[in-house]
Amino acid sequence: MYVEMKHINKSFGDYQAARDISFGVEQGKLVALLGPSGSGKTTILRMIAGLEHQDSGDVVIEGKVVNDIPAGERGIGFVFQNYALFRYMTVYENIAFGLKVQKKPKEQIHKRVMELVQLVGLEGLEKRYPDQLSGGQRQRVAFARALAPNPQLLLLDEPFAAIDAKVRKELRSWLKEMIAKVGITSIFVTHDQEEAVEVADEIIIINEGSLEQMGAPTEIYKKPKTSFVAQFIGTSSVLEDFSGFKGFEDAPKGRQAILRPEFVEAFKSDNEKFKSLISAAEEGVIREIAFRGSYLTLTLEVNGILLTANRSLERRPVSVGEKMCVLVYRAYILEEEDAHIYKNRMLEGVDVEAL
Amino acid sequence: MKKQKTTGREEKPWVRRLLIGISVVFFLIMLVFPLVEVLYRSLKDGLALYVEAITAKNTLSALRVTLIATVTAVAVNTFFGLCAAWLLTKFEFKGKQVLSALIDIPFSISPVIAGLAYIMTFGRMGWATPAIDWLNEVLGTDISLVFSVPGVVLATIFVTFPFVSRELIPVLQAQGSSEEEAAAMMGAKGFTIWRRVTFPHIRWALLYGIILCAARAIGEFGAVYAVSKARGKTFTLPLEIDALYMAGSADSITQAFAVSSLLVLLAVVMLILKQIVEHRGKREQ
């Protein structure tokens, strides 16, 4: 493990930002700390950086406990949420700052700065001041500045929050590419699951100061371990009691269930493709149809419970009030803090994924 | 239907004219006429009397005291203001609100009360006097904090101490601390961070605060009046003007105006400096 957090606790007055947090990040990985706002993810990042000090526990970098090493000596590059570029310095001076502090010879500084300017594609803008740059350009400067002193670890706090939605997607892939190119171990904080899923190799989900789950994006998506993760990841609706549904008779009674739209299939009773599965389906009525641009989201009432399902625009048109067959492939049933997958028993032996 | 205005915020022309009229009349009556009167009165009996008035021994002594008090007050308050503004914006601690409110006391308290409080504390009857006496004995000095130049300086410091910190606090607050943290992440130490990151940001606000502080220090009357009773020794320019005017002879009144014109001149210089600083500061934002 390159970076390790061992039983970290931290509180600010009554607010507990980290509760016994432990995790490790392997060298070269790009990891996302994902959680809702106020979950403590930024505090965790700042503790790794040394900008915040944990109440108890150890921060280990490269096998060395760095608890007492000041931020500036941990060999970490940090990209701040609003970039925190030095506004009275030019792009060049911003990138050169860390090297100047280290009293590197002038030619060496110049060489390194120009190398970075080229890497992030800011040639010709060296003499600009931060307020003369666009949001995306500022992010590039912040990135180059953090990398200038050759850190072994890069930390980014909400790196895309200050950028408008249109450019954000573009920058995500840019940043991912850059980090891969430089080959630096990186941890970034985000509240946007789409961002985490798209950019990170691994995701750490934080809620109320506790680590909920750590794993690859697909693993977290497919196998949420806790009820929080099941609800937080993906679009999900919470159902109060699910045990009455066909195929879920053996699910524990009186438990909440989480359903994602992709777990639900709605088809007309004369559908050819789903003909063999019609016995496993419940009957439902369309209550609402929302147009999502490239697909429809149907709200269906089944046994007095409202479910949502997505429907491709390529399929036959449907209308509100229409009767549909509703097939539920699987659901997450919540038990206390944990989430368990229950598959529709009536579909046993059917290759659902081949449908 | 009437023609639609583009912004919806444009006033009718007569409203604007009325507001301009009110401002100009107010400005003339309250400011321009009295100041012109000062200059006119000061030169009314000829240049010779004017020069005599502003080179009189008492006037020069008053000018000296005023400058000493102003320079000291500015130096002390700049240092204190920087510390206080830094403390109040970059740190979290108990009693922060209280301290922040305390700094403003000189704004809300009558300066005379400040002066009297100094007499009560450091005067012959004051509780701090034995300590000062003891200090004088040990050091072989003869410092006295009331009815003396140090007293004048103290009173001036008291009434002007919020100016610098009040100018700096909003600027430092707006800046936040992430730029400093960024510098610290790259290994910069306290003083480097201050010099390269914090100071460039606050320099115009600092200069602006210093000018306001100096202007107030030069013109202070009430607090100084309470602790300064010796004309020709501890009087400042405003006190000297008051003394000349109160003497009541035709000559001394003219002299009072002559000395006043000196203060007006200083005020104008301050005003110009303030404008320049404001302008430069804005341009850099």
XYZ file of C-alpha atoms in Angstrom:
640
model
C 0.000 0.000 0.000
C 1.320 3.408 -0.907
C -1.001 5.471 1.247
C -2.600 4.009 4.326
C -5.058 5.435 6.802
C -5.136 3.513 10.060
C -8.044 3.984 12.467
C -8.327 7.702 11.872
C -10.663 9.727 14.064
C -11.308 13.412 13.814
C -13.963 15.719 15.172
C -14.645 19.433 15.096
C -16.597 20.131 18.261
C -19.758 18.044 18.034
C -19.273 17.192 14.398
C -17.433 13.940 13.798
C -15.701 14.144 10.442
C -13.948 10.768 10.587
C -14.867 7.673 12.582
C -12.269 4.956 12.672
C -11.386 5.342 9.007
C -8.983 2.750 7.606
C -8.089 2.161 3.992
C -5.132 1.730 1.717
C -4.352 3.019 -1.736
C -1.980 1.149 -4.014
C 0.758 2.888 -5.927
C -0.319 4.318 -9.268
C -4.045 4.077 -8.553
C -6.572 6.815 -9.096
C -9.004 6.709 -6.212
C -12.178 8.687 -5.543
C -13.429 9.622 -2.091
C -17.152 9.806 -2.745
C -19.853 10.971 -0.391
C -22.611 13.510 0.132
C -21.629 16.996 1.278
C -20.716 17.109 4.947
C -19.737 13.445 4.947
C -16.156 14.195 5.973
C -14.461 13.258 2.701
C -12.623 16.556 2.323
C -11.403 16.346 5.916
C -9.974 12.908 5.185
C -8.144 14.296 2.156
C -6.826 17.206 4.181
C -5.562 14.855 6.863
C -3.580 12.902 4.283
C -2.147 16.231 3.103
C -1.309 17.378 6.617
C -3.543 20.453 6.400
C -5.674 18.954 9.129
C -4.467 16.818 12.006
C -6.312 13.677 13.102
C -7.307 13.260 16.740
C -6.093 9.663 16.688
C -4.808 7.102 14.207
C -1.922 7.046 11.746
C -1.419 8.365 8.259
C 1.174 6.247 6.483
C 2.802 7.218 3.207
C 5.315 4.907 1.572
C 5.510 2.844 4.746
C 6.378 5.839 6.893
C 4.104 7.288 9.569
C 3.805 10.957 8.649
C 1.651 12.166 11.547
C 4.278 14.644 12.687
C 5.597 15.655 9.306
C 4.315 19.085 8.240
C 2.250 19.379 5.065
C 5.033 20.955 3.044
C 7.395 18.044 3.671
C 5.122 15.128 2.857
C 5.881 15.273 -0.861
C 2.256 15.746 -1.802
C 0.753 17.860 -4.575
C -2.624 19.335 -3.724
C -5.220 20.785 -6.080
C -7.674 22.934 -4.140
C -11.367 23.125 -4.798
C -11.232 26.623 -6.231
C -7.651 26.043 -7.338
C -6.315 28.709 -4.944
C -3.978 30.020 -7.597
C -1.817 32.895 -6.401
C -3.718 35.744 -7.975
C -0.828 38.194 -7.917
C 1.460 35.826 -9.785
C 1.473 34.865 -13.424
C 0.883 31.326 -14.638
C 4.645 30.898 -14.862
C 5.246 32.186 -11.339
C 2.449 30.037 -9.970
C 3.951 26.869 -11.389
C 7.470 27.915 -10.391
C 6.515 28.722 -6.778
C 7.163 25.292 -5.264
C 10.503 25.004 -7.031
C 11.560 28.481 -5.947
C 10.736 27.594 -2.364
C 13.067 24.619 -2.747
C 15.748 27.045 -3.993
C 16.281 25.148 -7.234
C 18.620 26.790 -9.766
C 16.916 29.147 -12.190
C 17.573 27.185 -15.387
C 16.228 24.051 -13.794
C 13.071 25.850 -12.689
C 12.594 27.281 -16.151
C 13.028 23.887 -17.760
C 10.545 22.206 -15.435
C 7.945 24.965 -15.727
C 8.066 24.950 -19.505
C 7.836 21.164 -19.498
C 4.667 21.349 -17.401
C 3.184 24.218 -19.393
C 3.579 22.033 -22.431
C 2.187 18.950 -20.698
C -1.019 20.693 -19.702
C -1.277 22.584 -22.979
C -0.949 26.160 -21.765
C 1.775 27.310 -24.140
C 1.665 31.050 -24.686
C -0.296 31.758 -21.525
C 2.694 31.811 -19.141
C 2.473 35.554 -18.604
C -1.265 35.629 -17.907
C -2.683 36.178 -14.450
C -5.233 33.692 -13.059
C -8.154 36.093 -13.532
C -7.377 36.195 -17.242
C -7.943 32.454 -17.593
C -11.046 30.326 -18.056
C -12.097 27.795 -15.430
C -10.592 24.919 -17.366
C -7.305 26.738 -17.887
C -7.140 27.521 -14.191
C -7.576 23.870 -13.389
C -4.683 23.064 -15.690
C -2.487 25.629 -13.950
C -3.453 24.233 -10.550
C -2.625 20.754 -11.776
C 0.732 21.823 -13.198
C 1.564 23.787 -10.050
C 0.818 20.796 -7.842
C 2.993 18.550 -10.017
C 5.941 20.941 -10.361
C 7.960 19.783 -7.333
C 7.575 16.142 -8.470
C 5.299 14.904 -5.692
C 4.753 11.186 -5.179
C 1.086 11.628 -4.370
C -1.527 13.950 -5.842
C -4.615 14.985 -3.905
C -7.491 16.815 -5.553
C -10.393 18.393 -3.687
C -13.536 18.507 -5.846
C -11.447 19.195 -8.939
C -14.437 19.781 -11.196
C -16.793 21.651 -8.880
C -15.771 25.092 -10.105
C -16.242 24.279 -13.780
C -19.463 24.568 -15.725
C -21.187 21.355 -16.692
C -20.333 21.532 -20.377
C -16.564 21.624 -19.969
C -16.599 19.293 -16.992
C -16.951 16.069 -18.973
C -14.129 17.039 -21.253
C -11.872 17.875 -18.327
C -12.650 14.610 -16.593
C -11.156 12.573 -19.364
C -8.337 15.078 -19.694
C -7.434 14.738 -16.031
C -7.689 10.963 -16.091
C -5.426 10.875 -19.104
C -2.923 13.280 -17.537
C -2.740 11.310 -14.317
C -2.196 8.121 -16.270
C 0.515 9.834 -18.320
C 2.356 11.131 -15.257
C 1.741 7.857 -13.445
C 1.171 9.475 -10.084
C -0.871 7.945 -7.278
C -3.913 10.181 -6.922
C -6.868 10.600 -4.611
C -9.700 12.957 -5.399
C -12.772 14.026 -3.515
C -16.147 14.299 -5.185
C -19.844 14.305 -4.340
C -20.766 13.372 -7.903
C -21.075 9.608 -8.375
C -21.010 9.879 -12.142
C -17.675 11.636 -11.879
C -16.291 9.040 -9.476
C -17.470 6.120 -11.613
C -16.094 7.618 -14.782
C -12.690 8.747 -13.541
C -11.611 6.495 -10.688
C -10.041 3.039 -10.627
C -11.401 2.597 -7.162
C -14.074 4.333 -5.131
C -14.199 4.857 -1.392
C -17.667 5.768 -0.185
C -17.820 7.944 2.907
C -20.949 8.753 4.855
C -21.166 10.660 8.136
C -17.474 10.215 8.742
C -17.500 6.438 8.238
C -16.156 4.368 5.417
C -19.110 2.530 3.882
C -17.432 0.588 1.117
C -14.316 0.551 -0.985
C -13.985 -1.123 -4.345
C -13.944 -0.866 -8.124
C -16.819 1.184 -9.586
C -18.588 -1.862 -11.065
C -18.264 -3.791 -7.833
C -19.760 -0.952 -5.819
C -22.511 -0.617 -8.348
C -23.347 -4.282 -8.493
C -22.706 -5.339 -4.934
C -23.445 -2.554 -2.514
C -22.580 -3.782 0.943
C -24.452 -1.297 3.056
C -27.889 0.227 2.862
C -26.334 3.653 2.390
C -24.341 2.574 -0.651
C -27.348 0.811 -2.154
C -29.316 4.027 -1.976
C -26.529 6.437 -2.820
C -25.216 4.774 -5.964
C -27.346 4.775 -9.075
C -30.874 6.062 -9.301
C -32.830 4.180 -6.726
C -36.249 4.201 -5.192
C -36.903 2.918 -1.703
C -39.873 0.607 -1.185
C -41.293 0.010 2.236
C -42.357 -3.622 1.924
C -41.450 -5.832 -0.948
C -42.145 -9.337 0.277
C -45.500 -9.637 -1.520
C -43.941 -9.526 -4.968
C -43.909 -12.527 -7.251
C -40.611 -14.314 -7.028
C -39.634 -12.568 -3.773
C -41.789 -14.582 -1.411
C -38.765 -15.716 0.591
C -37.440 -12.195 1.131
C -37.682 -11.177 4.788
C -40.945 -9.437 5.613
C -41.254 -5.822 6.683
C -37.863 -4.811 5.280
C -37.147 -1.834 3.084
C -36.054 -2.620 -0.441
C -34.070 -0.644 -3.000
C -34.964 -0.913 -6.650
C -33.115 0.642 -9.522
C -34.929 1.344 -12.796
C -32.670 -1.147 -14.543
C -33.950 -3.922 -12.245
C -37.449 -3.461 -13.569
C -38.781 -4.498 -16.951
C -42.166 -3.347 -18.194
C -43.611 -4.923 -21.323
C -46.954 -5.249 -23.051
C -48.733 -8.566 -22.611
C -48.382 -9.392 -26.320
C -44.615 -8.931 -26.247
C -42.862 -11.721 -28.107
C -39.502 -11.472 -26.440
C -40.785 -11.765 -22.878
C -43.533 -14.274 -23.623
C -41.877 -17.054 -21.662
C -41.435 -14.848 -18.605
C -44.957 -13.566 -18.372
C -45.756 -15.918 -15.502
C -43.041 -14.263 -13.414
C -44.446 -10.792 -14.019
C -46.875 -8.771 -11.969
C -49.544 -6.604 -13.484
C -49.095 -2.845 -13.298
C -50.577 0.405 -14.570
C -48.599 3.305 -15.964
C -49.138 6.348 -13.769
C -46.591 8.739 -15.200
C -44.298 8.997 -18.196
C -41.262 11.295 -18.132
C -39.208 12.047 -21.203
C -35.476 11.915 -20.404
C -34.037 12.886 -23.745
C -32.896 9.508 -24.996
C -35.344 7.313 -23.081
C -38.559 7.357 -21.072
C -38.947 6.837 -17.358
C -42.202 5.104 -16.503
C -43.772 5.227 -13.064
C -45.799 2.046 -12.615
C -48.228 1.142 -9.895
C -47.912 -2.494 -8.933
C -49.822 -3.947 -5.963
C -50.279 -0.388 -4.701
C -46.533 0.297 -4.831
C -44.919 2.738 -7.252
C -41.934 1.431 -9.250
C -39.874 3.146 -11.912
C -38.562 1.597 -15.103
C -36.702 3.007 -18.072
C -37.922 2.392 -21.582
C -36.070 2.837 -24.827
C -37.592 5.197 -27.380
C -37.124 2.443 -29.982
C -39.877 0.376 -28.409
C -43.600 0.681 -28.948
C -45.214 3.830 -27.571
C -47.021 3.602 -24.228
C -49.535 5.878 -22.567
C -50.607 6.782 -19.049
C -53.217 4.375 -17.683
C -52.048 1.506 -19.876
C -51.760 -1.956 -18.310
C -48.289 -3.458 -18.448
C -46.554 -6.610 -17.312
C -43.915 -5.694 -14.770
C -40.975 -7.978 -14.176
C -38.562 -7.343 -11.322
C -35.195 -9.032 -11.860
C -33.696 -8.328 -8.464
C -33.795 -6.019 -5.507
C -31.598 -4.962 -2.614
C -33.285 -5.807 0.649
C -31.996 -3.737 3.538
C -31.337 -5.270 6.904
C -30.246 -2.729 9.472
C -27.035 -1.310 8.011
C -26.510 -3.994 5.388
C -27.851 -4.540 1.910
C -28.510 -8.002 0.409
C -29.301 -8.888 -3.150
C -32.424 -10.948 -3.732
C -33.044 -12.332 -7.197
C -36.471 -13.107 -8.588
C -36.905 -16.819 -7.828
C -39.239 -17.376 -10.733
C -36.418 -16.454 -13.070
C -34.122 -19.196 -11.807
C -32.520 -20.937 -14.742
C -33.259 -18.050 -17.083
C -30.298 -16.194 -18.497
C -31.565 -12.731 -17.693
C -28.511 -11.018 -19.114
C -29.119 -12.545 -22.523
C -32.488 -10.825 -22.812
C -48.277 51.940 -23.221
C -45.130 53.761 -22.273
C -41.816 52.852 -23.749
C -40.148 49.989 -21.890
C -36.886 50.799 -20.184
C -34.091 48.375 -20.822
C -33.002 47.679 -17.261
C -36.115 48.691 -15.393
C -33.808 50.464 -12.962
C -33.411 53.754 -14.760
C -34.968 56.658 -12.900
C -36.842 59.522 -14.433
C -34.592 62.478 -15.375
C -36.082 64.802 -12.760
C -35.295 62.329 -9.996
C -31.693 62.299 -11.032
C -31.544 66.079 -11.310
C -33.151 66.511 -7.914
C -30.674 64.115 -6.291
C -27.733 65.865 -7.918
C -29.128 69.225 -6.792
C -29.558 68.089 -3.188
C -26.058 66.638 -3.091
C -24.437 69.733 -4.560
C -26.255 72.163 -2.265
C -25.492 70.034 0.777
C -21.890 69.696 -0.236
C -21.509 73.442 -0.791
C -23.119 74.481 2.479
C -21.570 71.839 4.664
C -18.117 71.553 3.169
C -16.994 73.931 0.470
C -18.144 77.266 1.912
C -16.688 76.631 5.380
C -13.374 75.516 3.941
C -13.182 78.474 1.596
C -14.025 80.659 4.558
C -11.077 79.211 6.459
C -8.688 80.014 3.638
C -10.195 83.457 3.086
C -10.054 84.364 6.764
C -6.518 83.122 7.133
C -5.254 85.379 4.348
C -7.565 88.309 4.971
C -5.021 90.347 6.948
C -2.154 89.760 4.596
C 0.464 87.145 3.976
C 2.821 88.492 6.641
C 0.411 87.729 9.436
C -0.250 84.319 7.894
C 3.419 83.422 7.826
C 3.855 84.802 11.322
C 0.973 82.667 12.531
C 2.223 79.432 11.111
C 5.804 79.995 12.198
C 4.911 81.041 15.733
C 6.652 79.050 18.455
C 3.418 77.563 19.736
C 2.317 76.545 16.248
C 5.587 74.822 15.472
C 5.494 73.028 18.802
C 1.919 71.944 18.067
C 2.921 70.756 14.604
C 5.758 68.762 16.155
C 3.476 67.121 18.711
C 0.894 66.391 16.040
C 3.478 64.732 13.824
C 4.928 62.695 16.701
C 1.463 61.542 17.732
C 0.439 60.741 14.166
C 3.571 58.852 13.210
C 3.555 56.833 16.425
C -0.164 56.109 16.221
C 0.153 54.986 12.608
C 3.140 52.757 13.378
C 1.553 51.170 16.443
C -1.855 50.756 14.855
C -0.459 49.320 11.650
C 1.342 46.655 13.619
C -1.594 46.035 15.916
C -4.072 46.195 13.030
C -2.157 43.599 11.041
C -1.965 41.267 14.026
C -5.630 41.697 14.940
C -6.898 41.324 11.377
C -4.744 38.241 10.888
C -5.918 36.737 14.154
C -9.593 37.462 13.512
C -9.670 36.091 9.980
C -7.337 33.107 9.983
C -7.946 31.539 13.358
C -10.896 30.119 15.208
C -10.928 30.624 18.952
C -13.248 31.302 21.845
C -14.114 34.940 22.373
C -13.448 35.866 18.753
C -16.736 37.740 18.500
C -15.971 39.643 21.679
C -12.530 40.669 20.489
C -13.941 41.704 17.140
C -16.492 43.919 18.895
C -13.889 45.362 21.269
C -11.787 46.617 18.389
C -14.664 48.842 17.357
C -15.029 50.538 20.728
C -13.120 53.680 19.685
C -15.624 54.120 16.877
C -18.540 54.156 19.250
C -17.129 55.909 22.310
C -16.743 59.662 22.542
C -13.015 60.500 22.367
C -13.344 62.757 25.437
C -14.310 59.729 27.463
C -11.206 57.970 26.211
C -9.079 60.896 27.334
C -10.726 61.045 30.740
C -10.313 57.302 31.151
C -6.598 57.739 30.566
C -6.436 60.413 33.257
C -8.318 58.137 35.655
C -5.932 55.290 34.935
C -2.578 57.004 34.572
C -3.148 60.331 36.343
C -2.027 61.188 39.871
C -5.024 59.427 41.378
C -4.955 56.564 38.874
C -4.275 52.971 39.837
C -1.461 52.620 37.302
C 0.507 55.568 38.680
C 2.481 53.651 41.350
C 3.650 51.259 38.646
C 4.790 54.116 36.423
C 6.496 55.837 39.347
C 8.291 52.629 40.176
C 9.336 52.214 36.542
C 10.627 55.785 36.444
C 12.623 55.212 39.608
C 14.175 52.011 38.322
C 14.965 53.379 34.880
C 15.894 56.812 36.104
C 13.395 58.339 33.682
C 10.675 60.914 34.122
C 7.855 59.556 32.024
C 4.406 60.796 32.738
C 1.421 59.535 30.817
C -1.006 62.400 31.304
C -0.553 66.088 30.532
C 2.507 65.126 28.515
C 3.438 64.168 24.983
C 3.327 60.383 25.690
C -0.191 60.937 26.995
C -1.154 62.690 23.773
C 0.331 59.838 21.799
C -1.576 57.241 23.838
C -4.857 59.074 23.438
C -4.294 59.331 19.697
C -3.503 55.639 19.438
C -6.683 54.836 21.313
C -8.997 56.743 19.017
C -7.375 55.545 15.798
C -6.746 51.904 16.479
C -9.657 50.344 14.557
C -8.814 51.946 11.215
C -6.138 49.610 9.899
C -7.690 46.363 11.132
C -11.147 47.326 9.876
C -9.788 47.871 6.386
C -7.872 44.600 6.398
C -10.462 42.227 7.867
C -12.879 42.173 4.901
C -10.018 41.765 2.443
C -8.462 38.897 4.354
C -11.853 37.297 4.819
C -12.585 37.444 1.113
C -9.234 35.876 0.347
C -9.790 32.861 2.586
C -6.852 30.708 3.513
C -6.537 28.299 0.610
C -3.824 30.280 -1.195
C -1.769 30.209 1.968
C -2.443 26.501 2.357
C -1.379 25.979 -1.240
C 1.890 27.746 -0.522
C 2.370 25.712 2.651
C 1.756 22.474 0.711
C 4.684 23.417 -1.501
C 6.928 23.805 1.514
C 6.838 27.579 1.946
C 7.392 28.771 5.498
C 5.411 31.377 7.439
C 7.280 34.497 6.435
C 7.606 33.533 2.769
C 3.870 32.848 2.659
C 3.198 36.212 4.243
C 5.518 38.105 1.926
C 4.652 36.382 -1.352
C 0.998 35.452 -0.925
C -0.759 37.414 1.809
C 0.896 40.801 1.598
C 0.415 41.435 -2.145
C -3.246 40.864 -1.544
C -3.708 43.332 1.290
C -1.209 46.040 0.448
C -3.705 48.570 -0.927
C -6.178 47.992 1.854
C -3.316 48.376 4.321
C -2.195 51.648 2.782
C -5.754 52.867 2.714
C -6.172 52.027 6.393
C -2.919 53.817 7.201
C -4.098 56.960 5.416
C -7.434 56.948 7.228
C -5.624 56.356 10.502
C -3.187 59.213 9.852
C -5.951 61.596 8.813
C -7.874 60.859 11.977
C -4.744 61.136 14.136
C -3.884 64.565 12.728
C -7.363 65.911 13.336
C -8.107 64.347 16.724
C -9.363 66.841 19.276
C -11.474 65.414 22.086
C -9.267 62.673 23.481
C -6.153 64.793 23.184
C -7.881 67.758 24.766
C -8.557 65.732 27.891
C -4.918 64.771 28.462
C -3.107 67.843 27.152
C -3.176 71.134 29.044
C 0.189 72.824 28.338
C 0.119 75.128 25.347
C 3.440 75.251 23.532
C 4.430 71.904 25.041
C 1.792 69.237 24.612
C -0.744 70.972 22.379
C -1.482 69.501 18.978
C -2.547 71.589 15.998
C -6.288 71.265 16.635
C -5.759 72.290 20.266
C -3.581 75.212 19.223
C -6.262 76.398 16.800
C -8.833 76.189 19.555
C -6.587 78.157 21.917
C -5.913 80.866 19.354
C -9.564 81.169 18.536
C -10.605 81.245 22.161
C -8.105 84.040 22.877
C -10.622 86.202 21.073
C -8.482 89.063 19.731
C -8.850 89.917 16.041
C -5.266 88.881 15.364
C -5.472 85.579 17.180
C -8.659 84.648 15.336
C -6.937 85.286 12.035
C -4.021 83.207 13.278
C -6.415 80.448 14.232
C -7.620 80.369 10.644
C -4.072 80.437 9.346
C -3.164 77.361 11.396
C -6.444 75.782 10.337
C -5.468 76.217 6.719
C -2.405 74.133 7.511
C -4.649 71.317 8.710
C -6.880 71.701 5.673
C -3.792 71.400 3.514
C -2.773 68.190 5.283
C -6.312 66.893 4.860
C -6.239 67.612 1.136
C -2.927 65.779 0.784
C -4.461 62.806 2.628
C -7.512 62.938 0.401
C -5.428 62.883 -2.754
C -3.331 59.999 -1.426
C -6.500 58.138 -0.508
C -7.916 58.617 -3.999
C -4.718 57.398 -5.620
C -4.565 54.340 -3.388
C -8.220 53.512 -3.919
C -7.809 53.843 -7.637
C -4.689 51.694 -7.813
C -6.243 49.132 -5.523
C -9.343 48.841 -7.681
C -7.361 48.588 -10.855
C -5.456 45.646 -9.473
C -8.520 43.718 -8.407
